[in-house]
mmCIF file of C-alpha atoms and ligand atoms in Angstrom:
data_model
loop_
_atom_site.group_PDB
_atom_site.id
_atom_site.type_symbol
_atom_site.label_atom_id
_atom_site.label_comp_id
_atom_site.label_asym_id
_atom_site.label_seq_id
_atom_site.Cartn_x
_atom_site.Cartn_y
_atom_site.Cartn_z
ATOM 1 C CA UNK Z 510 0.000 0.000 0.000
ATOM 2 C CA UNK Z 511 1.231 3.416 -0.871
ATOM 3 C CA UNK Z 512 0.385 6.606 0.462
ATOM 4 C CA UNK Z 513 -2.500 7.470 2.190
ATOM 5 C CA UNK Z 514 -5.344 10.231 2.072
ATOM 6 C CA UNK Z 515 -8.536 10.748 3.830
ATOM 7 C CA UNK Z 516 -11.769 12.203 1.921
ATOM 8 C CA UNK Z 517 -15.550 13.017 3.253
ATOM 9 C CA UNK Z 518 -17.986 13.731 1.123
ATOM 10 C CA UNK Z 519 -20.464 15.601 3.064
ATOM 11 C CA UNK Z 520 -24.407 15.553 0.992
ATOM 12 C CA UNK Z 521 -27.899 16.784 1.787
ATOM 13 C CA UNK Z 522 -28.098 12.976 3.099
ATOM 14 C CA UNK Z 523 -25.081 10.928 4.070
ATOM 15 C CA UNK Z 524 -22.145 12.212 5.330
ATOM 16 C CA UNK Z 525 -19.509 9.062 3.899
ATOM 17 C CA UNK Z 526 -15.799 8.820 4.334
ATOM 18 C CA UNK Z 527 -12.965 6.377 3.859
ATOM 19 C CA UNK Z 528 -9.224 6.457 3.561
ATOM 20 C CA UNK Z 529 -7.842 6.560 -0.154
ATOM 21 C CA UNK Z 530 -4.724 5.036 -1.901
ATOM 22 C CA UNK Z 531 -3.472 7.945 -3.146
ATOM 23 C CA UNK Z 532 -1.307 6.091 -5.561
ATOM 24 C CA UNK Z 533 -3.949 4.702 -7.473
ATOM 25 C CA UNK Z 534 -7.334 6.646 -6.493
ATOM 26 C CA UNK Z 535 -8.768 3.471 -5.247
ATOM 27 C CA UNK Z 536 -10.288 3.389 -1.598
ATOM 28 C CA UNK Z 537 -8.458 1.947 0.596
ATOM 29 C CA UNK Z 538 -10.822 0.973 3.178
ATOM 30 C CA UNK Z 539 -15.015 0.611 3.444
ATOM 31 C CA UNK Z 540 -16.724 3.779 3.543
ATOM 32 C CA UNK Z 541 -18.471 5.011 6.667
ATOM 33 C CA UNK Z 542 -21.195 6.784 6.507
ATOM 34 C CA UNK Z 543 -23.613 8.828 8.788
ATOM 35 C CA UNK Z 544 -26.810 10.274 8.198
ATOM 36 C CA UNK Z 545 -26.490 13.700 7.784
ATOM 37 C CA UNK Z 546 -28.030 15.815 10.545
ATOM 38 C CA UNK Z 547 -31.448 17.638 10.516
ATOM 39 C CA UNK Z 548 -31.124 20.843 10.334
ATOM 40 C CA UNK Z 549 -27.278 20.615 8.695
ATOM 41 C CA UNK Z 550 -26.144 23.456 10.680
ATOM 42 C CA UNK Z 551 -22.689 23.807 10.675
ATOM 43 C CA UNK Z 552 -22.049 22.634 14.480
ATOM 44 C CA UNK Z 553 -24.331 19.005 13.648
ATOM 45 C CA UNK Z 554 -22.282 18.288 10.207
ATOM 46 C CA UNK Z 555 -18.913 19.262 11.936
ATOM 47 C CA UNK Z 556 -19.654 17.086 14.684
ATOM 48 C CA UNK Z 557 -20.835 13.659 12.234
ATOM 49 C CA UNK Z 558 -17.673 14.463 10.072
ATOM 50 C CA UNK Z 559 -15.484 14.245 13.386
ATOM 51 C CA UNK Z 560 -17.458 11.088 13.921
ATOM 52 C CA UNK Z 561 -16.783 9.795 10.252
ATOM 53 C CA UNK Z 562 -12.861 10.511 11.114
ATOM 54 C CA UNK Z 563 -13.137 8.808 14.751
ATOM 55 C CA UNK Z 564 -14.410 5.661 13.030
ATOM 56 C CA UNK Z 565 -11.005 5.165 11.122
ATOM 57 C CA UNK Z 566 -8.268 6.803 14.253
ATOM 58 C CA UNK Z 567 -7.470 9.767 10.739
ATOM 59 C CA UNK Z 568 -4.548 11.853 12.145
ATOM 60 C CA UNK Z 569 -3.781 13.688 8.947
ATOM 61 C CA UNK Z 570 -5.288 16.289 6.868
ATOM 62 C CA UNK Z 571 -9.106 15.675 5.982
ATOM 63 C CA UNK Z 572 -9.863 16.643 2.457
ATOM 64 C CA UNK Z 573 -13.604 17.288 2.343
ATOM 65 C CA UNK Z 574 -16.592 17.665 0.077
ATOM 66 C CA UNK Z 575 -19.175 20.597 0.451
ATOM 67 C CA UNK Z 576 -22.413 20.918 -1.911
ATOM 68 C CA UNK Z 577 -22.295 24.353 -2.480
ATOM 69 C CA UNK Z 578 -19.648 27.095 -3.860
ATOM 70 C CA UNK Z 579 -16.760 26.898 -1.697
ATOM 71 C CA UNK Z 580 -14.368 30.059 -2.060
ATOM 72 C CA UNK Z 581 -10.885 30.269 -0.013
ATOM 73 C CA UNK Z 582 -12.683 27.485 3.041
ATOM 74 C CA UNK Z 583 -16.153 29.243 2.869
ATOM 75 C CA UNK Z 584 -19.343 28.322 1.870
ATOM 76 C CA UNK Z 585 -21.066 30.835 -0.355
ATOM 77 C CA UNK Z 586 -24.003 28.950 -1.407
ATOM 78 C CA UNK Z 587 -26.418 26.755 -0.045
ATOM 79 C CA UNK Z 588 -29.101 24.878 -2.337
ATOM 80 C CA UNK Z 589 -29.111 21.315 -0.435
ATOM 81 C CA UNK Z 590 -27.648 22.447 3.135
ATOM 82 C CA UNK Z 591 -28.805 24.793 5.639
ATOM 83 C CA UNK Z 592 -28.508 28.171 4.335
ATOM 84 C CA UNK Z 593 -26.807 28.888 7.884
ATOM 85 C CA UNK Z 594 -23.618 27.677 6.169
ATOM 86 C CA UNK Z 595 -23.422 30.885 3.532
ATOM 87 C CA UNK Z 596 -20.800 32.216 4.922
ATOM 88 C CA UNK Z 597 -19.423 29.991 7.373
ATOM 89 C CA UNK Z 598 -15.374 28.717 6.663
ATOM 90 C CA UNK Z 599 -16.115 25.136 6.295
ATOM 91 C CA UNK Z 600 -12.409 24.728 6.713
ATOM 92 C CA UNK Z 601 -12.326 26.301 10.391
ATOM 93 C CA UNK Z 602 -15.648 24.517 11.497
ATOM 94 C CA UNK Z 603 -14.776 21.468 10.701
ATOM 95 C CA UNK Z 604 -10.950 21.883 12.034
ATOM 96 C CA UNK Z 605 -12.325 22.501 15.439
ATOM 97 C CA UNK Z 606 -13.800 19.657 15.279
ATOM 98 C CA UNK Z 607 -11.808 17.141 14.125
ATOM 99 C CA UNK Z 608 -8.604 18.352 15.598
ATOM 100 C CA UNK Z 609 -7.027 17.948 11.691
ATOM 101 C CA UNK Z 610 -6.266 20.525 8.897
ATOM 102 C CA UNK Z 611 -9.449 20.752 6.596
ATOM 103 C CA UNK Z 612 -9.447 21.522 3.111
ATOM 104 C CA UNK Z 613 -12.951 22.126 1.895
ATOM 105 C CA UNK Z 614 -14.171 21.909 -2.118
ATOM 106 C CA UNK Z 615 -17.276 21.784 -3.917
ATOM 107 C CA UNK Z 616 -18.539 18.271 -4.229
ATOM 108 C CA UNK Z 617 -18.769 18.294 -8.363
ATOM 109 C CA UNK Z 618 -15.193 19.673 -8.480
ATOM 110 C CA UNK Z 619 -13.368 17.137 -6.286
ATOM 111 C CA UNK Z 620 -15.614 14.024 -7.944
ATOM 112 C CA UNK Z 621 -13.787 15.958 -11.175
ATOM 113 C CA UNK Z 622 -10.240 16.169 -9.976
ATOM 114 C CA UNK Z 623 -10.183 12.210 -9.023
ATOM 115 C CA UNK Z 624 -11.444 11.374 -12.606
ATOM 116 C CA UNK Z 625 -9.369 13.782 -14.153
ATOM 117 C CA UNK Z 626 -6.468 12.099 -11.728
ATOM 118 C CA UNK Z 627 -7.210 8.446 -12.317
ATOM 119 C CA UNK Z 628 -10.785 8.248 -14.226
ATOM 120 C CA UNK Z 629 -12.432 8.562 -16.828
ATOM 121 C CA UNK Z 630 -11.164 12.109 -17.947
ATOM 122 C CA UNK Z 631 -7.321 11.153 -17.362
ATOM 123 C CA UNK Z 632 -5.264 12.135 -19.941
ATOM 124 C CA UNK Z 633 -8.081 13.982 -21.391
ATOM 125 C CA UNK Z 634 -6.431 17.241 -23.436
ATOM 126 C CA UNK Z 635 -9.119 20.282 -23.876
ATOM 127 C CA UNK Z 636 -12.196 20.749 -22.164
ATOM 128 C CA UNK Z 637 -14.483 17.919 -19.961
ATOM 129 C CA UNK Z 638 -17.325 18.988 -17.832
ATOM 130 C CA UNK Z 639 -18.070 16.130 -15.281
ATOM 131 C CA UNK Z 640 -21.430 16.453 -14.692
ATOM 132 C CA UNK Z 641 -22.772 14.681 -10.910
ATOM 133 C CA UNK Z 642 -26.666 13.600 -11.228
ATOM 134 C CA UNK Z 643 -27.577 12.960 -7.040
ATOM 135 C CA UNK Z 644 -30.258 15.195 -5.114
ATOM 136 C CA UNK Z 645 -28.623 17.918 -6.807
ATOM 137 C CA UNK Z 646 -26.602 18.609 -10.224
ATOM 138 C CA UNK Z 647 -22.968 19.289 -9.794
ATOM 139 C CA UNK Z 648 -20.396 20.212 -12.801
ATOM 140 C CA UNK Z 649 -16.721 20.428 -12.980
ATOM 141 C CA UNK Z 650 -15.058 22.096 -15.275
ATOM 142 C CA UNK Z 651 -11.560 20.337 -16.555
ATOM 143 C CA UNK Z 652 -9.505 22.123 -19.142
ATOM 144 C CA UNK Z 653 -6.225 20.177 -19.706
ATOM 145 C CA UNK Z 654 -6.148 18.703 -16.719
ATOM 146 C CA UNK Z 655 -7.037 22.033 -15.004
ATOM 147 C CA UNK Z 656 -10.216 22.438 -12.549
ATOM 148 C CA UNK Z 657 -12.050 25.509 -13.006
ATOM 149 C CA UNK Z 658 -13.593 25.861 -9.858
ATOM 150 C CA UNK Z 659 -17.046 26.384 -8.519
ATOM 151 C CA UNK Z 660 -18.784 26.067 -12.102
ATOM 152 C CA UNK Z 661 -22.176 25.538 -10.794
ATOM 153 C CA UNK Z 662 -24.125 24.734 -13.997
ATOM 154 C CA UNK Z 663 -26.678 22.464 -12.699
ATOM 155 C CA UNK Z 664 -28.367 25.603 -11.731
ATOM 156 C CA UNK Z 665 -28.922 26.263 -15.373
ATOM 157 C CA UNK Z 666 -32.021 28.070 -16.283
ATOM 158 C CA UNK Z 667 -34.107 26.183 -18.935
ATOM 159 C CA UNK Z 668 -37.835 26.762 -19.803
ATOM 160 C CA UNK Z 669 -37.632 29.247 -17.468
ATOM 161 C CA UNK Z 670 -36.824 27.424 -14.213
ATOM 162 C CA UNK Z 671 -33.342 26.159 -12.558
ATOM 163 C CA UNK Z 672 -32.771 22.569 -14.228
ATOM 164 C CA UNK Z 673 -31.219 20.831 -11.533
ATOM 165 C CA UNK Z 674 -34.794 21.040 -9.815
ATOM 166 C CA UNK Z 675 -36.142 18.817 -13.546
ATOM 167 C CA UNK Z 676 -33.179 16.682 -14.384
ATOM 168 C CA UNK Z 677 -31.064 15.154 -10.910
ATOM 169 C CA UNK Z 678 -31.498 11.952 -10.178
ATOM 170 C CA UNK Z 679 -33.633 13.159 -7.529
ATOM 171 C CA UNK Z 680 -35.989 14.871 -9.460
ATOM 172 C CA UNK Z 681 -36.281 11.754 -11.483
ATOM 173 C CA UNK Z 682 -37.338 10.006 -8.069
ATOM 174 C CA UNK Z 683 -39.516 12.793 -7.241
ATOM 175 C CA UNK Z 684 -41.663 12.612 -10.530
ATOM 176 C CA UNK Z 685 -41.634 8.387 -10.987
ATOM 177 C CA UNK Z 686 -39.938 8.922 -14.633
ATOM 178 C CA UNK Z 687 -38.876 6.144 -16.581
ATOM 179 C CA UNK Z 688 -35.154 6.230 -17.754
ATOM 180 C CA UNK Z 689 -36.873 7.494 -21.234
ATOM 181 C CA UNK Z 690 -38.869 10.299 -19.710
ATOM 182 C CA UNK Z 691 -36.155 10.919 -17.696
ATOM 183 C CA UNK Z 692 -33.227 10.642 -20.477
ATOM 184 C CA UNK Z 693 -35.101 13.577 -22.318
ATOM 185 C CA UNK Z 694 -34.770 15.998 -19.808
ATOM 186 C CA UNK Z 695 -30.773 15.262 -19.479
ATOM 187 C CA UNK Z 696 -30.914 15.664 -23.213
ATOM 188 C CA UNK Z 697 -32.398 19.189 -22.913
ATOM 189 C CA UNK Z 698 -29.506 19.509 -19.947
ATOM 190 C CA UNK Z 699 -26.645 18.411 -21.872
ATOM 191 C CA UNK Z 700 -27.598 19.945 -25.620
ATOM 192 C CA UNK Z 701 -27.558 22.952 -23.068
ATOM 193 C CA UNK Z 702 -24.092 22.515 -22.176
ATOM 194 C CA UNK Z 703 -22.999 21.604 -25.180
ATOM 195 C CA UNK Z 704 -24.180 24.590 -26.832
ATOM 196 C CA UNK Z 705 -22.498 26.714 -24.377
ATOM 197 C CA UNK Z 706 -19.193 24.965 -23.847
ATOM 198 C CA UNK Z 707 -18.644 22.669 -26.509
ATOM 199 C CA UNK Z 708 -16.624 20.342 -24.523
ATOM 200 C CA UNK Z 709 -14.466 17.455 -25.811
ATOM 201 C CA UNK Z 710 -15.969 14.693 -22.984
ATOM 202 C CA UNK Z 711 -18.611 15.244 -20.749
ATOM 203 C CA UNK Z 712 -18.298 12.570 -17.822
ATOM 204 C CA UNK Z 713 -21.596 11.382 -16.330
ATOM 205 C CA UNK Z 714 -21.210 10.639 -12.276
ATOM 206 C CA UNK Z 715 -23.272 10.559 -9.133
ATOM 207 C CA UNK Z 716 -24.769 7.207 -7.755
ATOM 208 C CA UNK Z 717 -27.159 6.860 -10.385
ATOM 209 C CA UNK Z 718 -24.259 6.384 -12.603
ATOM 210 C CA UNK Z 719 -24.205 2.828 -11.795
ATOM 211 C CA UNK Z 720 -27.383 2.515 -14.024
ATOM 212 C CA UNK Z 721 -25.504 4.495 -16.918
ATOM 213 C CA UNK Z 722 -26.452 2.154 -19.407
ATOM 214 C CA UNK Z 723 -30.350 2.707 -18.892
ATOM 215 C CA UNK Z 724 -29.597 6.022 -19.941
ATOM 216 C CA UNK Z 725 -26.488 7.315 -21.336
ATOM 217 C CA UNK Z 726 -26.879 5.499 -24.764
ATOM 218 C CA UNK Z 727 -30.593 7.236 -25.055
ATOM 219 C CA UNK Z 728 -28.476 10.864 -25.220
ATOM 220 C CA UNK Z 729 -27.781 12.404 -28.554
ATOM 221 C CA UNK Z 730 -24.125 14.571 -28.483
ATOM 222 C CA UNK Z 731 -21.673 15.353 -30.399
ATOM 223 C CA UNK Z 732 -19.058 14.808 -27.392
ATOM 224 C CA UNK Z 733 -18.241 11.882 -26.069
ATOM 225 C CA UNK Z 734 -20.084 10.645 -22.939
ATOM 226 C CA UNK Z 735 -19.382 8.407 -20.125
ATOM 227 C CA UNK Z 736 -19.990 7.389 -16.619
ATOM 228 C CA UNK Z 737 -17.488 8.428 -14.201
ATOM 229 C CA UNK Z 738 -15.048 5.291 -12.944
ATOM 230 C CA UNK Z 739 -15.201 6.131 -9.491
ATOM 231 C CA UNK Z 740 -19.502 6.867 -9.571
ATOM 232 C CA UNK Z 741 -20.568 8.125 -6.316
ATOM 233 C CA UNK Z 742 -17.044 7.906 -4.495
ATOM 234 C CA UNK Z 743 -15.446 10.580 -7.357
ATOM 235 C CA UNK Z 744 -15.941 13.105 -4.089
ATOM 236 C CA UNK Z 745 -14.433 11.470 -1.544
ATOM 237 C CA UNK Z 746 -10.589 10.052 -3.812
ATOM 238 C CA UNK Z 747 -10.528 13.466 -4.901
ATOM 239 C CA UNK Z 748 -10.945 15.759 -1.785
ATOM 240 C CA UNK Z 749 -8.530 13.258 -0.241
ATOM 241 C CA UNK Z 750 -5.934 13.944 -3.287
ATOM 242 C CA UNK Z 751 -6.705 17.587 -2.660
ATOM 243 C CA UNK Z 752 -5.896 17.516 1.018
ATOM 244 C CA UNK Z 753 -2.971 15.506 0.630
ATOM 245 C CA UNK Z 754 -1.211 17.766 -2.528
ATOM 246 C CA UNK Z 755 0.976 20.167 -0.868
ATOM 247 C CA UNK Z 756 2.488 17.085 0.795
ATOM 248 C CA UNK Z 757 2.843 15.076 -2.459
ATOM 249 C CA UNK Z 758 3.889 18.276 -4.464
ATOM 250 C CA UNK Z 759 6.642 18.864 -1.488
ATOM 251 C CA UNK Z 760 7.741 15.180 -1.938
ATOM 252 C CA UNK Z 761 8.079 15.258 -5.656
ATOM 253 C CA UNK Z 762 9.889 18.343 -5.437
ATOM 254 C CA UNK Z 763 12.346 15.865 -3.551
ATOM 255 C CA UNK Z 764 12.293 17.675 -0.251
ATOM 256 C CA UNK Z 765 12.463 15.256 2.656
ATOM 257 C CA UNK Z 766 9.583 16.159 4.673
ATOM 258 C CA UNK Z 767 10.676 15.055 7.892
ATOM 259 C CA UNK Z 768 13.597 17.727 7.765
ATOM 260 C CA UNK Z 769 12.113 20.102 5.323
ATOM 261 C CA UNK Z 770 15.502 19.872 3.703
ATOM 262 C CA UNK Z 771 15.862 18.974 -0.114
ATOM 263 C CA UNK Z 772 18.313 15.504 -0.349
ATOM 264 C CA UNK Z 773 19.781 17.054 -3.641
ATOM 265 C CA UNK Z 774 21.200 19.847 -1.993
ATOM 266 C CA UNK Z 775 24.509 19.271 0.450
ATOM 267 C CA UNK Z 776 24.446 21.573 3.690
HETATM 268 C C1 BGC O 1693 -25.029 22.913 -5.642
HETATM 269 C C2 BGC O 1693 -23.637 22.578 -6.126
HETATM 270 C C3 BGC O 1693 -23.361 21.113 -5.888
HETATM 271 C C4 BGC O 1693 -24.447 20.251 -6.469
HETATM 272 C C5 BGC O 1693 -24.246 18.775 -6.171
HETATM 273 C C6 BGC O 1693 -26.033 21.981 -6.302
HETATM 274 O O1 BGC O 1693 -27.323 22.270 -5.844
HETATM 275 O O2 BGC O 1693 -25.376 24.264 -5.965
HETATM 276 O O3 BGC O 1693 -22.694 23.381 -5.446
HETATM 277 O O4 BGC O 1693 -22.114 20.797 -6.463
HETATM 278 O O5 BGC O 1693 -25.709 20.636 -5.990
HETATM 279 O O6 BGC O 1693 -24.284 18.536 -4.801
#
């Protein structure tokens, strides 16, 4: 086993963790996962993350998930958390309570960085917009290899109301649509997108990825499209990665990080 991370993706549900292999992406242990408190104020979710690190004795830095836009640690939305978040530094909140360093991202943009890392947008040169389909819709803009943060174009307005409220996989739920009636909403969705950003790959994710053949192949693009490798645990490999980059960048820069000293150069 190689190096180590640890992601949480906290949603307007569960609040999941596990460690991550942060050679290969994979996870390295089960997740864990709590149900995430009613109201989500910020003390309740701080408090079931630290519960979500407990479970695994984390010591390190805790790379987490937030489903909102997250600018420098803060939240500055809220469309599926208590709107007693806007404005709260997700990085400091959850820091208290966990005792770790914190580094907080939108949901859509980490489950983007871990396929852009490892998935199913690695390599990828140009644009990909990974596009999460849960209880709400999450993008992630990738330009060669490059997030974009904080894209938030599931909040796109179409026939004059915000789509993510037609076309998530929760709205799907919500109305008892077959994958058909269902698939021709995301086509309105993506032929949106596609108009707009003309993207080389658009990568599908979110738990209801899992079904991707009932509906992907019913989509007309001119893009490629394809379910995410990692599905519903995109979130949790990449806010892990994210957490755990300034020590990997430090170590490929070949400075011993016991001593903070570089082994190439003599004292
Ligand atoms: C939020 C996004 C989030 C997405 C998926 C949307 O309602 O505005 O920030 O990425 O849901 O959770």
């Amino acid at each position: 086993m190689g190096r180590l991370g640890f992601g949480v993706d906290i949603g307007g549900s569960g609040i999941k963790g596990a460690v991550v292999d942060l050679d290969t992406g994979a996870l390295a242990t089960e997740r864990f996962k709590v149900l995430t408190p009613q109201p989500s104020t910020p003390p309740a979710v701080a408090s079931a993350v630290a519960e979500v690190a407990r479970n695994f004795a984390w010591q390190g830095a805790i790379g987490c998930t937030f489903p909102a836009v997250v600018r420098a640690g803060e939240a500055r939305s809220a469309a599926n958390v208590d709107r007693s978040w806007i404005g709260t530094n997700i990085e400091k909140v959850v820091g208290a309570a966990t005792g770790s360093a914190v580094i907080a991202v939108n949901d859509a943009d980490a489950a983007g960085v871990a396929e852009a890392t490892w998935g199913a947008a690695k390599g990828q040169r140009g644009l990909v917009v990974v596009v999460t389909l849960g209880t709400g819709i999450g993008t992630a803009l990738i330009y060669d290899g490059v997030l974009v943060p904080n894209s938030e174009l599931g909040h796109l307005e179409l026939e004059g109301v915000d789509y993510e409220t037609k076309a998530s996989a929760a709205a799907r739920e919500r109305d008892g649509l077959s994958w058909e009636k269902w698939a021709k909403r995301l086509q309105r969705y993506f032929s949106a997108l596609e108009f707009y950003l003309s993207p080389e790959l658009f990568v599908v994710g979110g738990g209801v990825s899992r079904r991707a053949d009932k509906f992907l192949p019913l989509l007309k693009l001119e893009a490629h499209i394809v379910p995410a490798s990692f599905q519903n645990e995109a979130g949790i490999i990449g806010a892990a990665y994210l957490a755990a980059r300034p020590e990997l960048d430090r170590e490929s820069a070949g400075i011993d990080i016991t001593s903070g000293r570089s082994p190439l150069v003599t004292p």
